[in-house]
PDB file of C-alpha atoms in Angstrom:
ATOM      1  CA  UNK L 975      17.970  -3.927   6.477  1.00 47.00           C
ATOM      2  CA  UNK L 976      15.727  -4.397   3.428  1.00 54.00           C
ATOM      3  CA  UNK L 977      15.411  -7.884   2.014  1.00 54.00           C
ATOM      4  CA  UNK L 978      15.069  -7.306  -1.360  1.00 54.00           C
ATOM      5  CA  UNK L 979      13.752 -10.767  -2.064  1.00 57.00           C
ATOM      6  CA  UNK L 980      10.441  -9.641  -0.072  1.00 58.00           C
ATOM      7  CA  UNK L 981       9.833  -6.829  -2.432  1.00 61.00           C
ATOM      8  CA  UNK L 982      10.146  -8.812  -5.673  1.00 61.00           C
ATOM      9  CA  UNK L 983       6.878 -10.697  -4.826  1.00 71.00           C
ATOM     10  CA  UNK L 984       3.687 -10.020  -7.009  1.00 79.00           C
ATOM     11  CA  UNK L 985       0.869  -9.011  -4.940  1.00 86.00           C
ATOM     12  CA  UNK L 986      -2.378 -11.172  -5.526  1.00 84.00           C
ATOM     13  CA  UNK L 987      -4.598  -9.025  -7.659  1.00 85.00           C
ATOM     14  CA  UNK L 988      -7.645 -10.466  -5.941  1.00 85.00           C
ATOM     15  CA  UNK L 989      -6.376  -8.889  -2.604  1.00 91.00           C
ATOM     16  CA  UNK L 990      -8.709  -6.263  -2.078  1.00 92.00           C
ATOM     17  CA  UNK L 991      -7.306  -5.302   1.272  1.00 95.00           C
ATOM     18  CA  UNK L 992      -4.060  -4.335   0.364  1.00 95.00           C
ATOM     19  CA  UNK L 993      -3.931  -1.044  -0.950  1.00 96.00           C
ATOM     20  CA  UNK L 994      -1.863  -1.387  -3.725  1.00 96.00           C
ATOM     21  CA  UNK L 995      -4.453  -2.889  -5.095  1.00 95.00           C
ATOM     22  CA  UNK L 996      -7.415  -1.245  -3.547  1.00 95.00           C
ATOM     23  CA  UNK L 997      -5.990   2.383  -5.463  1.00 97.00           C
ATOM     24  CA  UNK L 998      -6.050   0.418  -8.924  1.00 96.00           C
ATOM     25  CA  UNK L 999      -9.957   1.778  -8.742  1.00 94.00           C
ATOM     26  CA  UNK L1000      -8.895   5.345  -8.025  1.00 97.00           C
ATOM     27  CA  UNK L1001      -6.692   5.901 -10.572  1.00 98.00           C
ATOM     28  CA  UNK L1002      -7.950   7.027 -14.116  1.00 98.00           C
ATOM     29  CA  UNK L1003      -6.469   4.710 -17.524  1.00 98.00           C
ATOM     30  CA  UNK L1004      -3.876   6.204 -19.356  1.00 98.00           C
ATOM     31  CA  UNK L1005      -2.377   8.931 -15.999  1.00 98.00           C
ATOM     32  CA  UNK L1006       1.266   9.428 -16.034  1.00 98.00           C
ATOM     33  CA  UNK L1007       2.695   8.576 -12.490  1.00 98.00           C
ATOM     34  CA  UNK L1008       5.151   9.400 -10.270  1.00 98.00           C
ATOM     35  CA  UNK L1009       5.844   6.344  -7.765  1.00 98.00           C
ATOM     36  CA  UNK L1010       7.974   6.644  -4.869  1.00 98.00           C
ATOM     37  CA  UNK L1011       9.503   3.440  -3.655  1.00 96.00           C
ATOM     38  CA  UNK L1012       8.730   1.148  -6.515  1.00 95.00           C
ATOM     39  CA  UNK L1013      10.893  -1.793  -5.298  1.00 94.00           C
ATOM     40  CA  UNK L1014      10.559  -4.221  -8.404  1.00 93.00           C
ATOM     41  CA  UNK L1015       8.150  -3.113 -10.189  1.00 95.00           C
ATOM     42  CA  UNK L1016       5.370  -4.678  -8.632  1.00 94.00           C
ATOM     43  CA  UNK L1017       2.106  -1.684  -8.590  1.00 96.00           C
ATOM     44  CA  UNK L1018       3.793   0.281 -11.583  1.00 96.00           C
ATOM     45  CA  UNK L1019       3.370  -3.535 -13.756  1.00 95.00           C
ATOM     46  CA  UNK L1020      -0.391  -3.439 -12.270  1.00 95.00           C
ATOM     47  CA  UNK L1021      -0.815   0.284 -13.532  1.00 97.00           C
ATOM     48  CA  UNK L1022       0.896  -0.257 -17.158  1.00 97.00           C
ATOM     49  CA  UNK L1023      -0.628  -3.480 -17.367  1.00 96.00           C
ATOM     50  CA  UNK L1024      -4.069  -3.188 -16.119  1.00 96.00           C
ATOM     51  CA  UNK L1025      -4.705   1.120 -16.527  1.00 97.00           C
ATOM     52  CA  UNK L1026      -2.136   1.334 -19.311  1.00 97.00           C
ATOM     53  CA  UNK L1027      -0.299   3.977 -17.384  1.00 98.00           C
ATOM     54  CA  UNK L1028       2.999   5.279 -17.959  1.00 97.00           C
ATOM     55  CA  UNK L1029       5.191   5.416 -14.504  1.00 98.00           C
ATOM     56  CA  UNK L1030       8.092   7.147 -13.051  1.00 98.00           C
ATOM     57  CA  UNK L1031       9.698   5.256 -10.426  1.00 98.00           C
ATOM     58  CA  UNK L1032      12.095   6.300  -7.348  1.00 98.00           C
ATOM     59  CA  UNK L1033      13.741   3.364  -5.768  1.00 96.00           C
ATOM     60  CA  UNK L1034      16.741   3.396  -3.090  1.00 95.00           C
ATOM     61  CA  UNK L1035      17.674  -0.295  -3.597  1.00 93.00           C
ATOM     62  CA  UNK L1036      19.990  -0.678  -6.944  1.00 93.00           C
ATOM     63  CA  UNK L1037      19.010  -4.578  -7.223  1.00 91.00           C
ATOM     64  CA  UNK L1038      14.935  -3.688  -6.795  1.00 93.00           C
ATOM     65  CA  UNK L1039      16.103  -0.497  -9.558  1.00 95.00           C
ATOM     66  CA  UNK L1040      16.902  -2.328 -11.934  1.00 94.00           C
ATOM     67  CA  UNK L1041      14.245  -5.046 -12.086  1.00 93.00           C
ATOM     68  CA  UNK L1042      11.645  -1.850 -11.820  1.00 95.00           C
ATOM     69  CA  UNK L1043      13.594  -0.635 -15.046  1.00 96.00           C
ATOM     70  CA  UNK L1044      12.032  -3.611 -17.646  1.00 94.00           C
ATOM     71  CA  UNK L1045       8.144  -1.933 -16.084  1.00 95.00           C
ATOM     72  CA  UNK L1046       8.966   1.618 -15.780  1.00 97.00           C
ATOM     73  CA  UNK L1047       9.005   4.313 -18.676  1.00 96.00           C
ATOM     74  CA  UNK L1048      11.901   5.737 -16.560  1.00 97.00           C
ATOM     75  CA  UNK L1049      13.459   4.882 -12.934  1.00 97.00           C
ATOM     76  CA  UNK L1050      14.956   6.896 -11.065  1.00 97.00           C
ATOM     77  CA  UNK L1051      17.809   4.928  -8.096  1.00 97.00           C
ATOM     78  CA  UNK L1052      18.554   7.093  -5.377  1.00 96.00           C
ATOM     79  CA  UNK L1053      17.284   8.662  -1.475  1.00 95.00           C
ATOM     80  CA  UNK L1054      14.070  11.098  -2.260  1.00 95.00           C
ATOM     81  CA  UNK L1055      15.428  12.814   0.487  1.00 95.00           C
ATOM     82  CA  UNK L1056      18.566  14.170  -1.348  1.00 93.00           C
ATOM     83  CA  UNK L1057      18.282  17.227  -4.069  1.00 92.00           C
ATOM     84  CA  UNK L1058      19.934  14.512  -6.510  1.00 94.00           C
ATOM     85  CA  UNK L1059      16.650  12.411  -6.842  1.00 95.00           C
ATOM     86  CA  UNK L1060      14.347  15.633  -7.171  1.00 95.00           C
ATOM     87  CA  UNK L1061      16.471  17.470 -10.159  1.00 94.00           C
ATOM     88  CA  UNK L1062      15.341  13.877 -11.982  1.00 96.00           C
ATOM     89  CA  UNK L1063      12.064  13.573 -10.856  1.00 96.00           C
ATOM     90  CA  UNK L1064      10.739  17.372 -11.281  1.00 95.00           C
ATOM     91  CA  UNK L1065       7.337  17.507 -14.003  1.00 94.00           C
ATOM     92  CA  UNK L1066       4.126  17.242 -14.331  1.00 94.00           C
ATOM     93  CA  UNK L1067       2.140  14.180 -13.312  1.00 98.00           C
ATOM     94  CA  UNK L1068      -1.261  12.796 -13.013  1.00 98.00           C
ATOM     95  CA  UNK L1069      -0.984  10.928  -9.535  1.00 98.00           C
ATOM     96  CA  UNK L1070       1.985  10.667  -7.220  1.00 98.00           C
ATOM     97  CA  UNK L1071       2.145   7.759  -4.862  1.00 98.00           C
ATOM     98  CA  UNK L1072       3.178   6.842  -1.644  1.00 98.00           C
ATOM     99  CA  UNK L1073       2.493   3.666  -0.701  1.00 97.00           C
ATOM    100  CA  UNK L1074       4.060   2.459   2.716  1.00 96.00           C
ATOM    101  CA  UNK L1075       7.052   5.381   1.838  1.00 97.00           C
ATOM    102  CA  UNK L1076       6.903   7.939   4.292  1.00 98.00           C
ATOM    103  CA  UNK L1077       6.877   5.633   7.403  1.00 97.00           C
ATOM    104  CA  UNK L1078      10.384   4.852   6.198  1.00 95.00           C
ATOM    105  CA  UNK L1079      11.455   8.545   5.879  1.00 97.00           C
ATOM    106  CA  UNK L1080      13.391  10.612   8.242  1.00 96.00           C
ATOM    107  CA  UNK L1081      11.272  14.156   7.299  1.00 97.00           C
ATOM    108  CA  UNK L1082       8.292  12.910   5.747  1.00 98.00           C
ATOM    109  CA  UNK L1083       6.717  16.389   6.563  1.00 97.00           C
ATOM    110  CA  UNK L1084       9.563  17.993   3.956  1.00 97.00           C
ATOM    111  CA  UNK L1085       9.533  15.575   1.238  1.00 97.00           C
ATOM    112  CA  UNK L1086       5.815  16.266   1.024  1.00 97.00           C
ATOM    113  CA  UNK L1087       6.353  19.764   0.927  1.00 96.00           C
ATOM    114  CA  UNK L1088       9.049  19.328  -1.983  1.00 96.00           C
ATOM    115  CA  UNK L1089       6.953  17.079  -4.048  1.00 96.00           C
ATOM    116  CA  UNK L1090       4.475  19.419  -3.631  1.00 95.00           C
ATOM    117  CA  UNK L1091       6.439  22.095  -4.893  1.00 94.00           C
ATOM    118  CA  UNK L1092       8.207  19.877  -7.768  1.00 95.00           C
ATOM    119  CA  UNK L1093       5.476  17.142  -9.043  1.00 96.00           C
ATOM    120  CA  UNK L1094       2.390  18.852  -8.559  1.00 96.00           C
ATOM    121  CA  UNK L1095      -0.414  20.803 -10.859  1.00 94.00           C
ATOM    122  CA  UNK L1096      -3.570  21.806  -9.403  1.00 94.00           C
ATOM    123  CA  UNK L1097      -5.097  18.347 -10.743  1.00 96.00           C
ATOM    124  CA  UNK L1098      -2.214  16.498  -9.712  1.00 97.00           C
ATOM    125  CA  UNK L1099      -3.707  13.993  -7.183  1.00 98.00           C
ATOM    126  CA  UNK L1100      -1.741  12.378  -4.316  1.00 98.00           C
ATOM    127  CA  UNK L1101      -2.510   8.839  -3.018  1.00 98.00           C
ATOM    128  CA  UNK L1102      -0.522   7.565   0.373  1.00 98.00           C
ATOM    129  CA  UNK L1103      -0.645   4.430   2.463  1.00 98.00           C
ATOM    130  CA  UNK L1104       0.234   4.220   6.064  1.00 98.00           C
ATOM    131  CA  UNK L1105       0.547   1.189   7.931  1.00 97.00           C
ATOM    132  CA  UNK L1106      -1.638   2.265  11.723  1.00 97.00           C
ATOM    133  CA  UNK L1107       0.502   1.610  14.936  1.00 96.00           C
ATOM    134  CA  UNK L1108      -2.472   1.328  16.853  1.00 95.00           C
ATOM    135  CA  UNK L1109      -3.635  -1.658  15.419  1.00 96.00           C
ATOM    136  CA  UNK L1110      -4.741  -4.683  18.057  1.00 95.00           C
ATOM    137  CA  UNK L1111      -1.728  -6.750  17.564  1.00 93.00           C
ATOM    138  CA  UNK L1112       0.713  -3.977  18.203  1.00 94.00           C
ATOM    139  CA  UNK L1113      -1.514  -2.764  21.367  1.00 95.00           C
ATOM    140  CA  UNK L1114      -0.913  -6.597  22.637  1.00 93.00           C
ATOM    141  CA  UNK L1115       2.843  -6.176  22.549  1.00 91.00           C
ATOM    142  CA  UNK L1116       2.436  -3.152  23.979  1.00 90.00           C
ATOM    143  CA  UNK L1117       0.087  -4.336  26.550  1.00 92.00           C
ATOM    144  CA  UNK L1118       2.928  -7.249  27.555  1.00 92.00           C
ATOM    145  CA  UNK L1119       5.626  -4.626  27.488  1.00 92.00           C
ATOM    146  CA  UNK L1120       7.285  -5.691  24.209  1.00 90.00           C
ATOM    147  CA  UNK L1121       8.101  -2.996  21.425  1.00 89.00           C
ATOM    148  CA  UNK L1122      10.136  -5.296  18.992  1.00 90.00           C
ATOM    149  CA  UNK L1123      11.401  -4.894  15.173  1.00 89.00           C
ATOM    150  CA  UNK L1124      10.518  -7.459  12.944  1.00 86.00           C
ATOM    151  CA  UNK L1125      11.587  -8.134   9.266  1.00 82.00           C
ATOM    152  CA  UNK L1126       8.180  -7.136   7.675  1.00 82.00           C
ATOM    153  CA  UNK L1127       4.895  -5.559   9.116  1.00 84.00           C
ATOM    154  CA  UNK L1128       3.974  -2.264  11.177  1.00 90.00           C
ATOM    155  CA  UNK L1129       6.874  -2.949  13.580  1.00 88.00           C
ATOM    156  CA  UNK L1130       9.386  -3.004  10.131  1.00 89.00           C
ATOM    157  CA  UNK L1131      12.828  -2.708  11.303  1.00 89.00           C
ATOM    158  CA  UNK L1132      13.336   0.342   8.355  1.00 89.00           C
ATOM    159  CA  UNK L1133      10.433   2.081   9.751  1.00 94.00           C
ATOM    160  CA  UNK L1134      11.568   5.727  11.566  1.00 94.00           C
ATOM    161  CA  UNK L1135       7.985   7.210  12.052  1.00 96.00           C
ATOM    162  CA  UNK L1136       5.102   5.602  13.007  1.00 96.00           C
ATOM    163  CA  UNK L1137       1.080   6.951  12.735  1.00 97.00           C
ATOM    164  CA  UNK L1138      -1.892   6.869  13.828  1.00 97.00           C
ATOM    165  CA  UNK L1139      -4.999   7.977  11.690  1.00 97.00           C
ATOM    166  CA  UNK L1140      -5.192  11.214  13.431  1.00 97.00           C
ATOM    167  CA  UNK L1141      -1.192  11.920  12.555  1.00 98.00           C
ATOM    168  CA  UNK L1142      -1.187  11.101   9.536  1.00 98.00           C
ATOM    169  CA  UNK L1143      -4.451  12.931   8.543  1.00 98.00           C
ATOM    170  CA  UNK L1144      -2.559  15.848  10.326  1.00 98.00           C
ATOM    171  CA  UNK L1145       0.581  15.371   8.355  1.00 98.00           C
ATOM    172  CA  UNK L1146      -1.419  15.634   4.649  1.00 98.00           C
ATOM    173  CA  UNK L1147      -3.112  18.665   6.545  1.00 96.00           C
ATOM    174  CA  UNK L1148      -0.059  20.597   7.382  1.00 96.00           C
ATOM    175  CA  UNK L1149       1.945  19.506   4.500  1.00 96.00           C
ATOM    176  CA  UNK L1150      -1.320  21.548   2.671  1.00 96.00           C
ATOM    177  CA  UNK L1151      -2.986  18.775   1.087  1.00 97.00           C
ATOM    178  CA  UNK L1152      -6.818  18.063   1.240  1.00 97.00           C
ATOM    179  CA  UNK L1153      -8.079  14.753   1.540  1.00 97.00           C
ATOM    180  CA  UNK L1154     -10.814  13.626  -0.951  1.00 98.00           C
ATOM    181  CA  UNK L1155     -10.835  10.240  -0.153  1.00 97.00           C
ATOM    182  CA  UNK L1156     -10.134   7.908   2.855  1.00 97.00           C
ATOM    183  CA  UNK L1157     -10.059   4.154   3.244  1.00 97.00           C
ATOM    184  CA  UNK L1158      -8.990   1.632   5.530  1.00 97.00           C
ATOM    185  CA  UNK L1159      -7.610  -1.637   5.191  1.00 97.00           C
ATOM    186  CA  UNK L1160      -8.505  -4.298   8.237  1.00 97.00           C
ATOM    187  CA  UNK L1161      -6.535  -7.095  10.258  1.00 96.00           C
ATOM    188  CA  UNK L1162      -8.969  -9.088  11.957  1.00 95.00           C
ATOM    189  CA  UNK L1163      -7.755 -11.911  14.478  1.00 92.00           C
ATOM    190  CA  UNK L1164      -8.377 -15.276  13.010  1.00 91.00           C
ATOM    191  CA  UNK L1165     -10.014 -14.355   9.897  1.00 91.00           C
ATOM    192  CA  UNK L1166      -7.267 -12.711   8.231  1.00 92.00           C
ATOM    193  CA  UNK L1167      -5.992 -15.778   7.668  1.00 88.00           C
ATOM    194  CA  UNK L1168      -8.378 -17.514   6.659  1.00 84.00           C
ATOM    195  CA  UNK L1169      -8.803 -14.689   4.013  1.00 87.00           C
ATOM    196  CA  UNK L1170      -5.956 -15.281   3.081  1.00 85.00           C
ATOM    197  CA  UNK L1171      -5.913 -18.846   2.420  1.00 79.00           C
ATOM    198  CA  UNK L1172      -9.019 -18.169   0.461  1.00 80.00           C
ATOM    199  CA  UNK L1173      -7.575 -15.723  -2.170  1.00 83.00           C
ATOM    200  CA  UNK L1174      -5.021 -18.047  -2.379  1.00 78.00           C
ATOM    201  CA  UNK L1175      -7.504 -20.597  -4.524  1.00 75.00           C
ATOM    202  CA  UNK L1176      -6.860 -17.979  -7.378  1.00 74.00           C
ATOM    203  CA  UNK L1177      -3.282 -19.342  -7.612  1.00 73.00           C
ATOM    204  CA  UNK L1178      -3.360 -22.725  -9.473  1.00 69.00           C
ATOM    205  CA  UNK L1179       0.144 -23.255  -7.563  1.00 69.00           C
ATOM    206  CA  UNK L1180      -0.854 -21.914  -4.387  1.00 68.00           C
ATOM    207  CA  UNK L1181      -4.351 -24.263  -4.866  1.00 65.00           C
ATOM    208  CA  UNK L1182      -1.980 -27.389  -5.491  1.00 68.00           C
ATOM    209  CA  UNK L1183      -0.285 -27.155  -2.151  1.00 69.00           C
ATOM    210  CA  UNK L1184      -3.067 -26.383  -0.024  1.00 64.00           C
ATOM    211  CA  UNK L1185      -4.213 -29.620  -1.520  1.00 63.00           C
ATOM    212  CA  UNK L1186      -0.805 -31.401  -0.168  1.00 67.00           C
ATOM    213  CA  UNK L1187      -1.853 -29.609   3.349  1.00 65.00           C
ATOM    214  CA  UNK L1188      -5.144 -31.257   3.289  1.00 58.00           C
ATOM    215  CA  UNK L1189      -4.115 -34.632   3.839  1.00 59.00           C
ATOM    216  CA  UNK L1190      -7.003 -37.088   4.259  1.00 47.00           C
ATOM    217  CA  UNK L1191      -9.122 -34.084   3.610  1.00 50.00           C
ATOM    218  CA  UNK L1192      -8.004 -33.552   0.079  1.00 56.00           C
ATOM    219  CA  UNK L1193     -10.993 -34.611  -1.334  1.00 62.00           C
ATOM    220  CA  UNK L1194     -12.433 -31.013  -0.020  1.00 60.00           C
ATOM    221  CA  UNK L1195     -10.072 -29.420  -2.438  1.00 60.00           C
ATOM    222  CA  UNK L1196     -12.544 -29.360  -5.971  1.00 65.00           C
ATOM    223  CA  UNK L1197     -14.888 -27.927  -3.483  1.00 63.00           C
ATOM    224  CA  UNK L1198     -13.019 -25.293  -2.632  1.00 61.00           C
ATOM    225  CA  UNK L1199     -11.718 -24.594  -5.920  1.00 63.00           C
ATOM    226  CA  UNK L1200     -15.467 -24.105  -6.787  1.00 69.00           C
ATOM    227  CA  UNK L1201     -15.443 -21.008  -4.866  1.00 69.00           C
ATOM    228  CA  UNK L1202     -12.225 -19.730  -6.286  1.00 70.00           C
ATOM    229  CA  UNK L1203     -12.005 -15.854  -6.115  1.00 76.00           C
ATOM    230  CA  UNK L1204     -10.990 -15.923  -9.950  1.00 70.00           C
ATOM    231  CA  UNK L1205     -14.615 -16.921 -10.552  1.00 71.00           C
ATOM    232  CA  UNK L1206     -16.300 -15.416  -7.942  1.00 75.00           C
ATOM    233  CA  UNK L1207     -14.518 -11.616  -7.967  1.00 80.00           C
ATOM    234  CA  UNK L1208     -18.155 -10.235  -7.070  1.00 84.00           C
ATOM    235  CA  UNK L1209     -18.244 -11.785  -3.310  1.00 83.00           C
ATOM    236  CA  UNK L1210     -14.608 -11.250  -3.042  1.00 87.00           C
ATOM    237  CA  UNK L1211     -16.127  -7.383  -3.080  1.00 90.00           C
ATOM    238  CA  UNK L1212     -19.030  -8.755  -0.562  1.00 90.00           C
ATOM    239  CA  UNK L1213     -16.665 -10.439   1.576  1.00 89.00           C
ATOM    240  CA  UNK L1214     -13.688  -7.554   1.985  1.00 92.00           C
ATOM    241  CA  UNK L1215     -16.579  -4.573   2.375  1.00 93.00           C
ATOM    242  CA  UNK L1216     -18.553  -6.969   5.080  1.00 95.00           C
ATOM    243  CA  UNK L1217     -15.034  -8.265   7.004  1.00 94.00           C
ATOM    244  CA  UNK L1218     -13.648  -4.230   6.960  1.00 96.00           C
ATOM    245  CA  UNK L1219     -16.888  -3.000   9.002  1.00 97.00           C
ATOM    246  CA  UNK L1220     -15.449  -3.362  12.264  1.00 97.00           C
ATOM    247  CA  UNK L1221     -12.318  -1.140  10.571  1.00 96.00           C
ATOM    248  CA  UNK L1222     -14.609   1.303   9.939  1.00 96.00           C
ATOM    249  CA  UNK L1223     -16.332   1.389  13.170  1.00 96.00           C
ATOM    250  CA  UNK L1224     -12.539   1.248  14.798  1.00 97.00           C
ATOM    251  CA  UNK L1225     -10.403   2.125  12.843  1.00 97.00           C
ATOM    252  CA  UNK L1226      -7.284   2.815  15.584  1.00 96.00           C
ATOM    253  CA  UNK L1227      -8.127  -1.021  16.573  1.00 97.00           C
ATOM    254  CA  UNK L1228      -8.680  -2.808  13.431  1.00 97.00           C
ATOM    255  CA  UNK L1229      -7.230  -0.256  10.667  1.00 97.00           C
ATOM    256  CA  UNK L1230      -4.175  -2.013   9.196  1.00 97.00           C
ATOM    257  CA  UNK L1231      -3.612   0.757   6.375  1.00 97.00           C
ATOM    258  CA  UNK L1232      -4.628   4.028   5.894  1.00 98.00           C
ATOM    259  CA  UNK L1233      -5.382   5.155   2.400  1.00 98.00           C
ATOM    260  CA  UNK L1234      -5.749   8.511   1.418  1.00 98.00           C
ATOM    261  CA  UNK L1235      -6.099  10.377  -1.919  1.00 98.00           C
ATOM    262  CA  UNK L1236      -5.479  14.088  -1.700  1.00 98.00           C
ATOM    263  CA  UNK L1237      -5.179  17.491  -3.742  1.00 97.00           C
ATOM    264  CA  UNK L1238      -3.599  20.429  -3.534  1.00 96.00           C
ATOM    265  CA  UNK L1239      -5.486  22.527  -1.015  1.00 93.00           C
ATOM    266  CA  UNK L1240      -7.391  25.470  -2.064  1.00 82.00           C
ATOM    267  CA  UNK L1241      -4.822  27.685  -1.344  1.00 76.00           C
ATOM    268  CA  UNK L1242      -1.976  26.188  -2.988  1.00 72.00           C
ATOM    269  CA  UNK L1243      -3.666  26.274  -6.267  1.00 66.00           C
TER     270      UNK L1243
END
């Protein structure tokens, strides 16, 4: 089961690996937007905050709904794989996103096809994320026999299809999408934590108790807090493109995400 709780947390918008931030630099200011699985609110607040978008949102959670309903121009509660939803959603819209959706869906295949057919113009633009089942931490369960749900993460106990790059490259494909764009986010042992400790220092809270955690080392903190990614945004950039190499290289080993924007293939327009 969802925890809703999970989904009501902002994302850190210094977190260049994640791709609801890393699409904030594909999308144009001022798009309309149909988003699929909003939860709370959090990427359509980003959009009408930071791009001054206007956003549609689909959510099946009622509590998540209604929180996403003080962001959203309109939201929309319900399963996108029911004709209910799609009678509410039909239009015209800049971009149409689904991020870490169709993992969750039972005919991903079809509700591509119908959002095709419903949402799309010929420069309506469609930007997924899919979480990579190949990555090296599921291989090492896999490796010591274990294939285990878990609350959160690739192995997410409301995911019903699982991808590789190749798949899900297949699925825009057959679905009659073309991809424009393709990137990868990266999970690297080790130093995706201390990543993520680092972007932390943008938080004044989240800087206060890694000072508590310090101990006798708290006097390191000010240093730290020099190197803040809230001051420093440009080698946050450095550091992301220069950790995500071996992603690139690999991306079945070291690809957490995979982020694609796509159009309408030639055919279908």
């Amino acid at each position: 089961m969802r925890n809703p709780e999970v989904y009501q947390h902002l994302y850190n918008p210094y977190d260049l690996n994640v791709p609801q931030i890393k699409i904030l630099e594909w999308i144009k200011p001022h798009s309309r937007i149909l988003e699929f699985g909003c939860a709370s609110g959090r990427v359509s607040r980003l959009l009408r905050d930071r791009l001054h978008c206007s956003v549609v949102g689909v959510e099946t959670d009622s509590v998540l709904a209604r929180v996403a309903e003080g962001v959203c121009e309109k939201v929309v509660q319900g399963d996108i794989e029911t004709d209910e939803v799609w009678a509410q959603v039909r239009g015209q819209y800049d971009y149409v996103l689904y991020l870490d959706v169709l993992e969750h869906l039972r005919d991903p295949w079809q509700v591509l096809q119908i959002s095709r057919e419903q949402c799309f113009n010929p420069e309506t633009k469609l930007i997924v994320s899919i979480p990579n089942v190949l990555v090296w931490h599921t291989r090492k369960e896999l490796l010591f026999g274990r294939f285990e749900y878990h609350s959160s993460g690739t192995l997410d106990n409301t995911h019903l299809r699982f991808f590789t790059l190749r798949t899900a490259t297949k699925m825009l494909e057959e679905s009659r999408f073309e991809i424009l764009r393709l990137d990868i986010t990266w999970y690297l042992p080790i130093l995706s934590a201390l990543y993520g400790n680092w972007l932390r220092l943008a938080n004044p809270n989240a800087a206060k108790q890694l000072r508590k955690k310090l101990g006798l080392a708290a006097s390191l903190a000010p240093f730290l807090e020099q190197f803040s990614p809230s001051d420093h945004l440009g080698w946050v950039r450095l550091c992301n493109r220069m950790l995500g190499i071996p992603a690139r290289i690999w991306p079945g080993l070291f690809g957490n995400h995979f982020v694609f924007m796509a159009e309408l293939s030639q055919r279908e327009k």
